[in-house]
Amino acid sequence: HKVVFPVAGLGTRFLPATKVVAKEMLPVLDKPLIQYAVDEAVDAGADTLIFVTNRYKHAIADYFDKAYELESKLQEKGKDELLALVQGTLPKHVRAIFVTQPEALGLGHAVLCAKPVVGDEPFGVVLPDDLIWNGAIGSGKGALRQMAELADAQQAGVIAVEEVPHDQTDKYGIVDAAPIDERSALIRYMVEKPKPADAPSNLAVVGRYVLPGRIFQLLEQTTPGAGGEIQLTDAIDALLKEQGKVLAYRFEGIRFDCGNKAGLVRATMHMA
Ligand code: UTP
């Protein structure tokens, strides 16, 4: 029911655009990246969306808020389709909560900032940079819904993985996992950005997670790792050691890495 969107990064790869515009507000055709992420979370059954932002990202809150002037103008002019688009950014039964990450201390730290809102229950994490498209939402199941169903059936944490070219393992967290079926596998261990020669597989962790509330205590005990940042991967590794069961899941759908320019262009072409 709860999904966390860590969106407090600096988005340096899109400077100067991201000097004032949050990376998550960059459009893929006619919708900002964050809308695709929210649609996927709602499709998975989320009713509480927690955005971990920073002080420069007011646009995200504004985008999901009511736009009184615009809405009344569209209503006056009878532009009902446009009005529905403007009002439809967030379904009525879904609430958005904004939490600040005071300093960009890493993805793990950003997730930890959501602890007071999430509490003890299992929750989802969606990195909007990874746009995962499985047909139009409503036709194919979104990646997060596929993962939530598996997490529920197996009572375990689930991490999305994707096969990447062998020469790119040093850009990702890589898992070593024992296959359970065509799409899921039991993780043995994870390594952060291994050189191709050292990588145990080419299964890379991408931006979707379903995690138990226990991860927050493990994050609190995690010391800063690579780059002085608190890494989510380190806490998941601790969870693995403690519970012995975290699943890797090869989702159905196409992933676009919109954290870089080529990925954003590819996603835009695909949607067009
Ligand atoms: P990235 O590694 O893509 O960093 O973060 P970034 O700042 O967004 O972009 P670049 O690399 O400078 O261009 C992965 C995800 O983790 C979030 C980001 O917002 C993004 O969704 N994040 C990262 C935080 O929320 N807080 C952090 O301290 C770090």
Coordinates of N, CA and C in Angstrom, one line a residue, residues 33 59 65 74 81 99-100 102 108 153 155 165 167 196 213 221 225 242:
L33 N 8.5 12.2 -16.1 CA 9.0 10.9 -15.7 C 8.3 10.4 -14.4
A59 N 8.5 21.6 -7.5 CA 7.6 21.3 -8.7 C 6.9 20.0 -8.6
D65 N -0.6 18.6 -7.0 CA -1.5 19.4 -6.2 C -2.6 19.9 -7.2
L74 N -10.1 25.8 -17.8 CA -10.4 24.7 -18.7 C -11.9 24.4 -18.6
E81 N -11.5 17.2 -21.8 CA -10.4 16.2 -21.9 C -9.1 16.7 -21.2
V99 N 8.5 14.1 2.2 CA 9.5 14.0 3.2 C 10.8 14.6 2.7
T100 N 11.5 15.4 3.5 CA 12.7 16.0 3.0 C 14.0 15.2 3.4
P102 N 17.5 16.1 4.0 CA 18.3 17.3 4.1 C 19.6 17.4 3.3
G108 N 20.2 4.8 0.1 CA 19.8 4.1 1.4 C 19.3 5.1 2.4
A153 N 3.1 -13.7 -2.1 CA 3.0 -15.1 -2.2 C 4.2 -15.8 -1.5
Q155 N 6.2 -14.2 0.8 CA 6.6 -13.6 2.1 C 8.1 -13.3 2.1
P165 N 24.4 -6.3 -20.8 CA 25.6 -6.8 -21.5 C 26.7 -7.0 -20.5
D167 N 29.8 -6.5 -20.5 CA 30.8 -5.5 -20.4 C 30.3 -4.3 -19.6
P196 N 33.7 -6.7 -15.2 CA 33.1 -7.9 -15.9 C 33.8 -9.2 -15.6
G213 N 9.6 -3.9 6.4 CA 9.9 -2.7 7.3 C 11.2 -2.9 8.0
Q221 N 21.8 0.9 10.8 CA 23.1 0.3 11.2 C 24.1 0.3 10.1
G225 N 29.1 3.6 2.6 CA 30.0 2.8 1.8 C 30.6 3.6 0.6
E242 N 20.4 -12.1 7.3 CA 19.6 -12.3 8.5 C 18.4 -13.2 8.1

